[in-house]
Amino acid sequence: MTDTDVQDRRGAKRREKPRAGFRPDLQGMRAVAVLAVLFDHLFGWPSGGFVGVDIFFVLSGFFITGLLLRERGETGRLSFRRFYVRRVRRIIPAAVLVLAVTVLFSYIIFPAIRAKETLVDGLWAAIFLANWRFEQSGTDYFQEGQPPSPLQHFWSLSIEEQFYFVWPVLLLGLFWLTRKAHRRGRSSVRHSALAATMLTVVALSFGWAMVQSASEPTTAYFSTFTRVWELGAGALVAIAGPALARIPHTIVRPILAYVGLAGVLSSLFVISERTQFPGPGAALPVLSTMLVIAAFHGSEVRGMQPLTNPFALYFGNVSYSLYLWHWPVIVLLAALMPANVTYYILAAVLALSLSHISFTFYENPIHKSKWLEVDTKVRKRGGATFAISPQSWSMAGFLLVSLLCASLLAMQISDRNSRLNEASETLAVAQVVDSAGPAIDPCFGAAALAIPDNGCATDIEVASLAPSVDRFAKDTQGAYSCWRGEGQSMPRCSFGSTKDDALRVALIGDSHAAMLLPALGEFMVSENWHVTAYVGWACQWRDDVSDDCEEAMKTTQNALLTEEPYDVILTTSSRKYGGDGPVAIEAYKDAWAPVAARGTKIIAVADNPAVSDEMLSCVTRFGASSGDLKRCGQSRQEAFFDEDPLIAAASATPGAEVLDMNDLYCAGNWCPSIVGGVIAYRDTGGHLTATYAKTLAPFMKDRLVALIA
């Protein structure tokens, strides 16, 4: 073969037509989607960048349905084996690589509890049920304020894979039901059945998305049933292919495409976290993406340079890799350094570099290979080879999934038992208290701020922190052992003294009130207090409490007004949910006034400072030194930016007093994360650690006794 022959063949290869079904404009849409998600996650801009996921859903529904319909039309059958082999080659290798690397670095960088939770997230993601995991944890009150999982973005991939498992089977069933009509040349019957079925799925899913988005937005965001309409929308475009192919080859097609692209781009800015989503908020990006797809269906793409230029095509090609890598990079890097200019540059460079390298040298070669179609040849040392058949790979995959499911089940059972043991053990400890009261260490916890000139060392060492960095996020010590969960009735639990002459005290409120129990448990016996707790999810003691706790608080209020009056009622709630100031103040007064009129003294405990993301990230940052830990905190202005309506309500209610402990959270203009060697907060929801709450006990006791007297 001559050099000229080689050049001719290379030239011919370069002049090959694009592969059948390839749409460069839709590759550009993938670029728009992944860059929108990247910019939103990294920079928080544009406000609706998260709709990039919705664009992916529509594109996936279109591509998968079009592929299945073409195969059926060309071969007269659907090969599940061929379909799933292609899906596995395209999705599994890159996903497994990112999962493995992320879990490995999580165990290096994160505290132990967060690392373990990342492993559990990875197990759910590996069996394509990550959206169920994050739906559950996202609606778990005790996960509020916790830092995000570096694998949270796998929720969308899980929904797509669930669609890939169900839709081909449903499609095959429809083909079977319409086989007789198709044989008689009535192909319109088949198309009508396909369109009607998918229209029904889309309508039901969208309707459910509207309901769930209004009542349970977190569930709606992650749920398969509220998202499948978006994939179904793409499938509808593929089903309507024959009709769309008849659109005139004129300026009509580019106009449709540009109108759709304008709708997609506008959705990035008009949609925000305040939008009811995904129903109806996702309708704009979904319908707009459908329009872009439909514009050039069955026709050559022309005049779409914004989507077909080399830049757009490159990011479209690497979109899957970039989507997989960008979020772990953002989250893991935040555990190593603060969010400054260096962080943003480094995160962008790492995400882009990892996606390019993994796509070029790992993902794409596997995708183009014949893996799982022919025997895989493996060369041993010494030159000998052996083959692994596709059946062997399938069996290995089945065994691996079974092992993952078994591991996940074992970890879930272990976590449940651990929570139950912790609740019962600490509840018992709370009732056995030294009658002499707790001794005060002037250098430990709140005493470091309460006792002036205590001469304590100012160095902070990670190894000596209490609770430890590995455990502080779970440091509740039984505070929630008597707790009204979402949708439940209000429990009533009693603690402390059982003497007949004990002071009858009630504690009422939300999770911030529950975190006062460890402090009260330090002196309720020695002070002869009998404490009854009414604490629960979203249960502020006010007239306009949230719908979920409305009935529970009505029951509680009725008990307060009809049963023997309490001597004292302590109440507090998160300033984060204070709502409109004047309205909240009146709502608190309306609930308190009739109870106070019965002779009960009401003491409103002013809420502790708000907690920022950086305050918590600073404490857990990998390799943090003593100097770094001293800088963990925020200014008083930031910490008390949201006013606490409890204070004004108590001042305006006869028989009510305010217990303000905020001098034990802040020193001057600085509110630190760590006080006297104790990590003060568990999360960005402003929940105290039980350890810090206990250090407040001596000072809380003295102030309460003074107010009651």
XYZ file of C-alpha atoms in Angstrom:
709
model
C 0.000 0.000 0.000
C 1.465 3.383 -1.049
C 1.517 6.612 0.950
C -1.037 8.019 -1.503
C -3.373 5.100 -0.800
C -3.080 5.720 2.921
C -3.814 9.443 2.513
C -6.800 8.673 0.271
C -8.209 6.312 2.889
C -7.616 8.808 5.692
C -9.296 11.507 3.649
C -12.228 9.241 2.994
C -12.502 8.545 6.710
C -12.542 12.259 7.448
C -15.299 12.745 4.858
C -17.575 10.102 6.383
C -21.115 11.240 7.078
C -22.131 11.603 10.695
C -23.500 8.456 12.254
C -27.174 7.734 11.698
C -29.457 9.633 14.040
C -26.718 12.045 15.173
C -28.049 15.519 15.944
C -25.272 18.102 16.440
C -27.797 20.639 17.731
C -28.877 18.256 20.479
C -25.262 17.631 21.361
C -25.103 21.393 21.824
C -28.179 21.221 24.042
C -26.295 18.773 26.236
C -23.564 21.400 26.511
C -26.104 24.053 27.560
C -27.507 21.675 30.165
C -24.223 20.610 31.763
C -22.708 24.114 31.774
C -25.869 25.513 33.383
C -25.639 22.900 36.140
C -21.898 23.499 36.594
C -22.260 27.270 36.897
C -25.220 26.974 39.248
C -23.502 24.482 41.558
C -20.158 26.257 41.578
C -21.080 29.959 41.428
C -24.772 29.945 42.367
C -25.546 31.564 39.003
C -27.766 31.573 37.011
C -30.590 31.183 39.503
C -32.270 28.454 37.453
C -29.141 26.597 36.384
C -30.499 23.443 37.987
C -32.981 23.094 35.080
C -30.070 21.657 33.112
C -31.121 18.332 34.656
C -34.604 18.754 33.178
C -33.070 19.334 29.744
C -31.127 16.087 30.145
C -34.336 14.247 31.061
C -36.132 15.372 27.902
C -33.142 14.540 25.692
C -32.778 11.099 27.276
C -36.445 10.285 26.786
C -36.193 11.304 23.136
C -32.976 9.441 22.349
C -33.953 6.195 24.073
C -37.427 6.086 22.552
C -36.099 6.966 19.100
C -33.470 4.235 19.364
C -36.049 1.615 20.339
C -38.500 2.662 17.621
C -35.787 2.626 14.930
C -34.631 -0.836 15.996
C -38.180 -2.148 15.895
C -38.772 -0.568 12.489
C -35.521 -1.870 10.971
C -35.394 -5.377 12.465
C -38.996 -6.097 13.411
C -37.986 -6.868 16.995
C -36.553 -5.372 20.175
C -33.346 -6.837 21.556
C -33.292 -6.186 25.304
C -29.828 -7.681 25.508
C -28.431 -5.301 22.895
C -30.229 -2.327 24.450
C -28.938 -2.945 27.953
C -25.411 -3.820 26.793
C -25.206 -0.391 25.180
C -26.622 1.277 28.289
C -24.136 -0.529 30.541
C -21.154 0.407 28.354
C -22.285 3.994 28.164
C -23.182 4.568 31.829
C -21.721 2.039 34.259
C -17.906 2.347 33.849
C -17.771 6.134 34.272
C -20.291 6.078 37.133
C -18.424 3.345 39.003
C -15.117 5.210 38.614
C -16.576 8.429 40.057
C -18.296 6.552 42.888
C -15.105 4.727 43.864
C -12.882 7.817 43.730
C -15.404 9.957 45.636
C -15.904 7.428 48.436
C -12.131 6.920 48.730
C -11.400 10.643 49.070
C -14.373 11.079 51.415
C -12.737 8.674 53.859
C -9.497 10.666 53.588
C -11.015 14.138 53.909
C -14.332 13.959 55.769
C -15.058 13.260 59.442
C -15.988 9.635 60.097
C -19.784 10.042 60.173
C -19.899 12.020 56.938
C -17.544 9.565 55.244
C -19.756 6.656 56.240
C -22.862 8.471 54.968
C -21.074 9.073 51.661
C -20.402 5.343 51.414
C -24.096 4.626 52.003
C -24.994 7.232 49.364
C -22.600 5.456 47.005
C -24.267 2.090 47.604
C -27.685 3.562 46.801
C -26.261 5.240 43.693
C -24.612 1.998 42.557
C -27.998 0.256 42.407
C -29.625 3.335 40.809
C -31.857 4.233 43.726
C -30.008 7.374 44.837
C -33.092 9.547 44.342
C -34.971 7.432 46.908
C -32.086 7.877 49.337
C -31.964 11.671 48.913
C -35.744 11.960 48.948
C -35.727 10.280 52.355
C -32.775 12.222 53.779
C -34.026 15.489 52.292
C -37.278 15.156 54.217
C -35.537 13.948 57.384
C -35.661 16.818 59.871
C -32.471 15.643 61.532
C -30.569 15.974 58.252
C -31.472 19.652 58.008
C -28.436 21.874 57.896
C -26.031 19.025 57.208
C -23.499 19.577 54.389
C -24.482 18.067 51.021
C -23.385 14.632 49.898
C -20.696 14.629 47.187
C -22.845 12.008 45.430
C -26.166 13.820 45.608
C -26.172 14.521 41.855
C -26.594 10.794 41.174
C -30.311 11.206 41.916
C -31.012 12.260 38.322
C -29.003 9.381 36.872
C -31.037 6.983 39.022
C -34.327 8.306 37.639
C -33.062 7.916 34.073
C -31.984 4.333 34.707
C -35.339 3.499 36.288
C -36.986 4.845 33.127
C -34.679 2.700 30.990
C -35.781 -0.409 32.894
C -39.529 0.216 32.654
C -40.106 1.953 29.297
C -38.674 -0.751 26.971
C -40.831 -3.391 28.668
C -43.937 -1.205 28.371
C -43.048 -0.481 24.747
C -42.733 -4.183 23.980
C -46.147 -4.791 25.549
C -47.708 -2.108 23.337
C -46.070 -3.611 20.261
C -47.535 -6.995 21.185
C -51.036 -5.585 21.754
C -51.045 -3.796 18.392
C -49.368 -6.555 16.385
C -52.510 -7.610 14.492
C -53.377 -4.078 13.429
C -49.777 -3.502 12.369
C -49.768 -6.652 10.228
C -52.885 -5.438 8.448
C -51.111 -2.250 7.501
C -52.792 -0.078 10.115
C -49.598 1.350 11.578
C -51.528 4.412 12.758
C -53.128 2.241 15.439
C -49.715 1.455 16.895
C -48.618 5.070 16.858
C -51.879 6.157 18.451
C -51.455 3.561 21.214
C -47.884 4.682 21.872
C -48.845 8.349 21.924
C -51.924 7.792 24.111
C -49.967 5.712 26.621
C -47.175 8.227 26.954
C -49.584 11.161 27.066
C -51.352 9.441 29.959
C -48.049 8.868 31.787
C -47.014 12.493 31.226
C -50.385 13.879 32.354
C -50.533 11.757 35.511
C -46.920 12.455 36.432
C -47.245 16.202 35.803
C -50.440 16.342 37.832
C -48.764 14.547 40.724
C -45.763 16.881 40.400
C -48.128 19.859 40.814
C -49.619 18.360 43.982
C -46.317 17.265 45.529
C -44.451 20.456 44.632
C -47.024 22.480 46.540
C -47.171 20.259 49.631
C -43.844 18.376 49.794
C -41.299 20.165 47.567
C -38.292 18.074 48.605
C -40.101 14.824 47.864
C -41.314 16.247 44.546
C -37.802 17.252 43.530
C -36.312 13.772 43.909
C -39.302 11.529 43.199
C -39.403 9.278 40.157
C -43.161 9.767 39.860
C -42.967 13.567 39.741
C -40.107 13.531 37.203
C -41.016 10.804 34.715
C -43.216 13.239 32.762
C -40.063 15.051 31.655
C -38.585 11.895 30.130
C -42.026 11.115 28.731
C -42.102 14.528 27.051
C -38.958 13.602 25.125
C -40.460 10.223 24.273
C -43.543 11.958 22.825
C -41.369 13.902 20.393
C -39.782 10.648 19.192
C -43.220 9.022 18.809
C -44.413 12.034 16.792
C -41.414 11.623 14.461
C -43.353 10.798 11.254
C -45.496 13.914 11.618
C -42.534 16.141 12.498
C -40.624 14.936 9.435
C -43.258 16.647 7.268
C -42.429 20.136 8.551
C -41.373 22.176 5.483
C -37.627 22.506 4.894
C -37.835 26.278 5.086
C -37.104 28.985 7.599
C -39.806 27.422 9.791
C -37.441 24.838 11.260
C -34.703 27.293 12.385
C -37.367 29.608 13.836
C -38.798 26.770 15.910
C -35.306 25.851 17.108
C -34.395 29.404 18.101
C -37.703 29.945 19.895
C -37.052 26.748 21.859
C -33.463 27.760 22.625
C -34.654 31.189 23.794
C -37.142 29.472 26.108
C -34.415 27.253 27.547
C -32.039 30.160 28.130
C -34.751 32.347 29.670
C -35.678 29.525 32.073
C -32.145 29.691 33.484
C -32.899 33.194 34.763
C -36.648 33.369 35.421
C -36.676 30.166 37.500
C -35.175 30.181 40.997
C -35.323 28.199 44.232
C -38.566 30.029 45.034
C -40.284 28.593 41.951
C -42.728 25.746 42.589
C -40.735 22.912 41.090
C -40.885 20.601 39.157
C -44.597 21.246 38.746
C -45.271 23.618 37.096
C -41.800 25.225 37.176
C -40.119 22.686 34.882
C -42.735 23.160 32.141
C -40.828 26.034 30.508
C -37.462 24.267 30.022
C -39.195 20.969 29.139
C -41.485 22.450 26.476
C -38.653 24.584 25.115
C -36.340 21.565 24.815
C -39.120 19.644 23.055
C -39.349 22.481 20.544
C -35.597 22.374 19.821
C -35.755 18.594 19.322
C -38.815 18.773 17.074
C -37.414 21.575 14.898
C -34.977 19.431 12.907
C -36.444 15.981 13.458
C -36.008 14.012 10.226
C -34.118 16.870 8.623
C -30.585 18.183 8.277
C -29.638 20.706 10.953
C -28.958 24.118 9.452
C -28.301 27.594 10.821
C -27.842 26.557 14.448
C -24.302 27.761 15.084
C -24.973 28.508 18.774
C -25.492 24.758 19.252
C -23.292 23.237 16.569
C -20.025 25.164 16.956
C -16.902 23.235 18.088
C -17.127 24.614 21.639
C -20.709 23.396 22.077
C -19.968 20.029 20.482
C -16.973 19.437 22.756
C -18.954 20.095 25.931
C -21.814 18.039 24.554
C -19.433 15.118 24.047
C -18.005 15.302 27.570
C -21.298 16.314 29.230
C -21.810 12.990 31.007
C -18.272 12.930 32.411
C -18.446 16.582 33.418
C -21.786 16.043 35.155
C -20.386 13.091 37.106
C -17.159 14.803 38.196
C -18.154 18.408 38.862
C -20.180 17.929 42.051
C -17.726 15.674 43.949
C -14.965 18.145 43.079
C -17.014 21.093 44.387
C -17.969 19.360 47.655
C -14.661 17.632 48.407
C -12.626 20.737 47.639
C -14.847 22.779 49.993
C -13.694 20.452 52.776
C -10.089 21.408 52.028
C -10.233 25.183 51.583
C -12.568 28.163 52.055
C -14.666 29.447 49.155
C -12.348 32.120 47.771
C -11.107 32.980 44.273
C -8.518 30.187 44.403
C -11.229 27.684 45.317
C -13.435 28.623 42.365
C -10.582 28.527 39.868
C -9.236 25.238 41.188
C -12.687 23.614 41.273
C -13.391 24.600 37.667
C -9.982 23.427 36.444
C -10.216 20.107 38.300
C -13.749 19.378 37.114
C -12.926 20.155 33.485
C -9.626 18.271 33.568
C -11.036 15.138 35.181
C -13.965 15.047 32.781
C -11.684 15.430 29.735
C -9.201 12.788 30.896
C -11.818 10.233 31.929
C -13.856 10.763 28.740
C -10.868 10.555 26.410
C -8.957 7.689 27.948
C -11.593 5.698 29.814
C -15.255 6.351 29.079
C -15.139 6.769 25.278
C -12.853 3.785 24.551
C -15.148 1.507 26.584
C -18.238 2.964 24.931
C -16.839 2.234 21.461
C -15.569 -1.229 22.372
C -17.336 -4.587 21.952
C -17.281 -5.270 25.674
C -20.188 -7.493 26.721
C -20.782 -8.463 23.079
C -17.719 -10.663 22.513
C -15.344 -12.476 24.852
C -12.969 -10.168 26.719
C -9.356 -11.273 26.225
C -7.160 -10.847 29.290
C -3.417 -11.293 28.958
C -1.638 -12.909 31.888
C 1.995 -12.435 32.829
C 4.083 -14.611 30.569
C 1.989 -14.021 27.455
C -0.843 -16.480 28.047
C -4.401 -15.194 27.615
C -7.816 -16.215 28.821
C -11.288 -15.024 27.844
C -14.181 -13.711 29.947
C -17.514 -14.323 28.252
C -20.427 -11.827 28.320
C -22.350 -14.358 30.416
C -19.558 -14.351 33.004
C -19.659 -10.559 33.144
C -23.422 -10.720 33.667
C -23.083 -13.207 36.504
C -20.360 -11.087 38.124
C -22.590 -8.024 37.843
C -25.508 -9.853 39.432
C -23.344 -11.050 42.316
C -21.916 -7.555 42.812
C -25.375 -5.936 42.928
C -26.517 -8.612 45.400
C -23.491 -7.876 47.594
C -24.173 -4.133 47.429
C -27.811 -4.634 48.433
C -26.827 -6.921 51.324
C -24.212 -4.402 52.538
C -26.732 -1.577 52.321
C -29.324 -3.522 54.281
C -26.799 -4.424 56.978
C -25.673 -0.792 57.340
C -29.259 0.482 57.536
C -30.107 -2.031 60.281
C -26.924 -1.138 62.165
C -27.710 2.596 61.987
C -31.275 2.039 63.185
C -30.147 -0.042 66.152
C -27.494 2.526 66.999
C -30.071 5.334 67.093
C -32.430 3.294 69.281
C -29.651 2.391 71.713
C -28.464 5.980 71.943
C -31.952 7.305 72.673
C -32.711 4.816 75.432
C -29.269 5.062 77.050
C -29.078 8.844 77.269
C -32.665 9.173 78.421
C -31.824 7.048 81.453
C -28.722 9.122 82.208
C -30.766 12.339 82.108
C -32.771 11.196 85.119
C -29.821 10.230 87.334
C -28.138 13.478 88.306
C -25.844 14.306 91.202
C -27.934 16.259 93.698
C -24.998 18.581 94.313
C -25.251 19.851 90.736
C -22.575 19.910 88.071
C -19.147 21.356 88.760
C -18.065 24.248 86.539
C -14.820 23.965 84.619
C -13.925 27.619 83.879
C -12.178 26.665 80.647
C -14.748 24.252 79.235
C -17.630 25.267 76.993
C -19.869 28.207 77.919
C -17.868 28.955 81.088
C -15.039 30.237 78.880
C -17.314 33.157 77.910
C -19.232 33.476 81.191
C -16.252 33.695 83.540
C -14.088 36.754 82.769
C -10.298 36.551 82.946
C -10.354 32.795 83.465
C -6.748 32.470 82.311
C -7.540 29.584 79.958
C -5.187 28.624 77.136
C -6.334 29.981 73.789
C -4.958 27.177 71.636
C -7.547 24.878 70.046
C -6.491 21.379 69.077
C -8.657 19.163 66.886
C -7.799 16.072 68.925
C -9.135 17.609 72.157
C -12.409 19.017 70.811
C -15.620 17.900 72.518
C -17.593 16.390 70.942
C -15.067 15.111 68.437
C -15.122 16.300 64.838
C -16.140 12.777 63.861
C -19.194 12.739 66.156
C -20.438 16.298 66.696
C -23.055 16.179 63.907
C -24.895 13.408 65.816
C -24.372 14.766 69.339
C -27.985 14.873 70.586
C -27.684 12.595 73.660
C -31.372 11.723 73.789
C -32.733 15.221 73.153
C -35.068 13.755 70.531
C -36.040 10.611 72.425
C -39.466 12.205 72.969
C -40.173 13.833 69.638
C -43.124 14.403 67.318
C -42.026 13.455 63.837
C -43.608 14.863 60.693
C -47.276 13.877 60.446
C -47.371 12.334 63.946
C -49.265 13.187 67.119
C -47.595 15.060 69.955
C -46.001 12.783 72.591
C -45.867 13.854 76.210
C -42.804 12.780 78.200
C -41.822 13.620 81.749
C -38.317 13.992 83.187
C -36.684 14.977 86.472
C -38.029 14.973 89.990
C -40.930 12.733 90.984
C -41.589 14.384 94.355
C -45.088 15.649 95.098
C -43.873 19.191 95.708
C -41.777 19.394 92.524
C -42.047 22.521 90.388
C -44.195 21.624 87.385
C -42.419 22.811 84.240
C -43.397 22.340 80.592
C -41.027 22.655 77.654
C -42.796 23.518 74.377
C -41.402 24.140 70.903
C -39.531 22.800 67.911
C -36.133 21.122 67.556
C -34.355 24.074 69.171
C -36.513 23.541 72.246
C -35.654 19.823 72.235
C -31.946 20.681 72.385
C -32.533 22.425 75.735
C -33.358 19.069 77.354
C -29.692 18.020 77.815
C -29.105 21.306 79.675
C -32.231 20.958 81.825
C -31.291 17.362 82.565
C -28.199 18.592 84.409
C -30.201 20.273 87.185
C -33.884 19.338 86.999
C -33.493 16.727 89.765
C -31.329 18.846 92.055
C -33.736 21.799 91.672
C -36.785 19.548 92.224
C -38.303 20.215 88.803
C -40.734 17.878 87.076
C -40.360 18.690 83.352
C -42.899 17.649 80.712
C -41.797 17.982 77.079
C -44.036 18.878 74.135
C -41.536 19.135 71.300
C -41.893 18.290 67.647
C -41.284 18.974 63.998
C -42.322 22.550 63.051
C -44.128 22.918 66.405
C -43.639 26.531 67.416
C -46.009 27.506 70.244
C -48.071 30.031 68.301
C -51.536 30.350 66.792
C -50.537 30.118 63.119
C -48.275 27.072 63.430
C -47.529 25.074 60.254
C -50.252 22.824 58.885
C -48.308 19.675 59.774
C -48.255 20.517 63.483
C -51.584 22.330 63.632
C -53.580 19.459 65.161
C -50.750 18.474 67.530
C -50.495 22.033 68.869
C -54.286 22.326 69.224
C -54.185 19.231 71.411
C -51.288 20.690 73.417
C -53.012 24.056 73.824
C -56.183 22.363 74.990
C -54.210 20.467 77.649
C -52.567 23.699 78.808
C -55.979 25.365 79.215
C -57.998 22.513 80.732
C -55.610 20.456 82.849
C -53.870 21.512 86.049
C -51.826 24.613 85.213
C -48.063 24.336 84.971
C -46.014 26.539 87.265
C -43.640 27.492 84.459
C -43.568 27.004 80.696
C -40.282 27.281 78.809
C -40.596 27.826 75.087
C -38.270 28.558 72.206
C -38.094 28.071 68.453
C -35.765 28.682 65.560
C -35.429 32.284 64.420
C -35.093 30.841 60.906
C -38.832 30.096 60.856
C -39.956 33.250 62.615
C -41.684 34.500 59.479
C -43.044 38.011 59.221
C -42.087 39.802 62.452
C -45.322 41.603 63.478
C -47.492 38.656 62.394
C -45.326 36.151 64.301
C -45.327 38.317 67.437
C -49.123 38.461 67.463
C -49.353 34.701 66.817
C -47.124 33.968 69.808
C -49.055 36.398 72.050
C -52.415 34.863 71.054
C -51.215 31.391 72.065
C -49.496 32.492 75.295
C -51.950 35.006 76.752
C -54.771 32.613 77.800
C -52.264 30.236 79.414
C -50.513 33.058 81.267
C -53.934 34.257 82.469
C -54.271 30.966 84.394
C -51.255 31.924 86.495
C -48.558 30.059 84.567
C -45.270 31.929 84.202
C -44.024 31.844 80.609
C -40.303 32.122 79.905
C -39.300 32.552 76.268
C -35.738 31.387 75.716
C -34.192 33.653 73.079
C -32.952 31.577 70.160
C -29.227 31.056 69.711
C -27.350 32.689 66.805
C -27.824 31.545 63.219
C -25.051 29.342 61.824
C -23.498 29.792 58.379
C -22.149 27.095 56.067
C -18.616 28.378 56.533
C -18.866 28.199 60.347
C -19.355 24.433 60.129
C -17.089 23.817 57.141
C -14.285 25.606 58.979
C -14.508 23.176 61.910
C -14.358 20.064 59.719
C -11.817 21.332 57.178
C -9.148 18.757 56.459
C -5.834 19.547 58.160
C -7.191 22.529 60.130
C -4.640 23.993 62.560
C -5.218 25.737 65.901
C -5.076 29.092 64.149
C -7.618 27.960 61.550
C -10.057 26.800 64.236
C -9.831 30.143 66.056
C -11.145 31.812 62.907
C -14.239 29.593 62.732
C -17.266 31.798 63.348
C -19.054 34.871 62.063
C -19.833 38.427 63.101
C -22.649 39.194 65.524
C -24.374 41.192 62.794
C -24.506 38.120 60.536
C -25.461 35.765 63.360
C -28.432 37.887 64.442
C -29.432 39.222 61.031
C -32.878 37.575 61.363
C -34.739 39.034 64.327
C -36.148 36.685 66.950
C -39.890 37.407 67.357
C -39.955 35.490 70.653
C -38.249 38.382 72.442
C -40.786 40.994 71.340
C -43.690 38.605 71.977
C -42.542 37.988 75.558
C -42.132 41.698 76.197
C -45.704 42.297 74.993
C -47.332 39.416 76.925
C -48.257 39.912 80.606
C -46.797 37.111 82.707
C -44.014 36.350 80.215
C -40.266 36.847 80.614
C -37.224 36.472 78.345
C -34.226 34.252 79.094
C -31.406 35.518 76.899
C -28.317 33.282 76.855
C -26.682 34.879 73.829
C -23.794 36.296 75.856
C -22.701 32.635 76.122
C -22.585 32.221 72.338
C -20.751 35.382 71.333
C -17.822 37.421 72.627
C -18.105 41.062 71.652
C -18.780 41.194 67.912
C -17.650 37.607 67.242
C -19.754 34.445 67.479
C -17.372 31.468 67.329
C -18.109 27.913 66.246
C -15.982 26.552 69.093
C -16.347 27.843 72.659
C -14.045 26.646 75.413
C -12.912 23.667 73.375
C -16.514 22.604 72.662
C -18.088 22.579 69.204
C -21.242 24.592 69.840
C -23.408 23.673 66.831
C -24.316 20.466 65.016
C -25.492 21.945 61.717
C -26.402 25.100 59.830
C -29.945 24.804 61.186
C -28.566 26.337 64.381
C -29.018 23.206 66.510
C -26.732 23.077 69.535
C -24.582 20.070 70.303
C -25.763 18.333 73.471
C -22.259 18.733 74.905
C -22.420 22.510 74.584
C -25.996 22.595 75.861
C -24.820 20.844 79.031
C -22.098 23.452 79.579
C -24.860 26.088 79.533
C -26.670 24.314 82.379
C -25.148 26.069 85.458
C -25.773 29.517 83.991
C -29.206 28.603 82.665
C -30.179 27.280 86.106
C -29.149 30.460 87.925
C -30.974 32.707 85.458
C -34.120 30.584 85.412
C -34.265 30.415 89.199
C -33.948 34.198 89.334
C -36.732 34.700 86.771
C -39.047 32.224 88.504
C -38.416 33.704 91.932
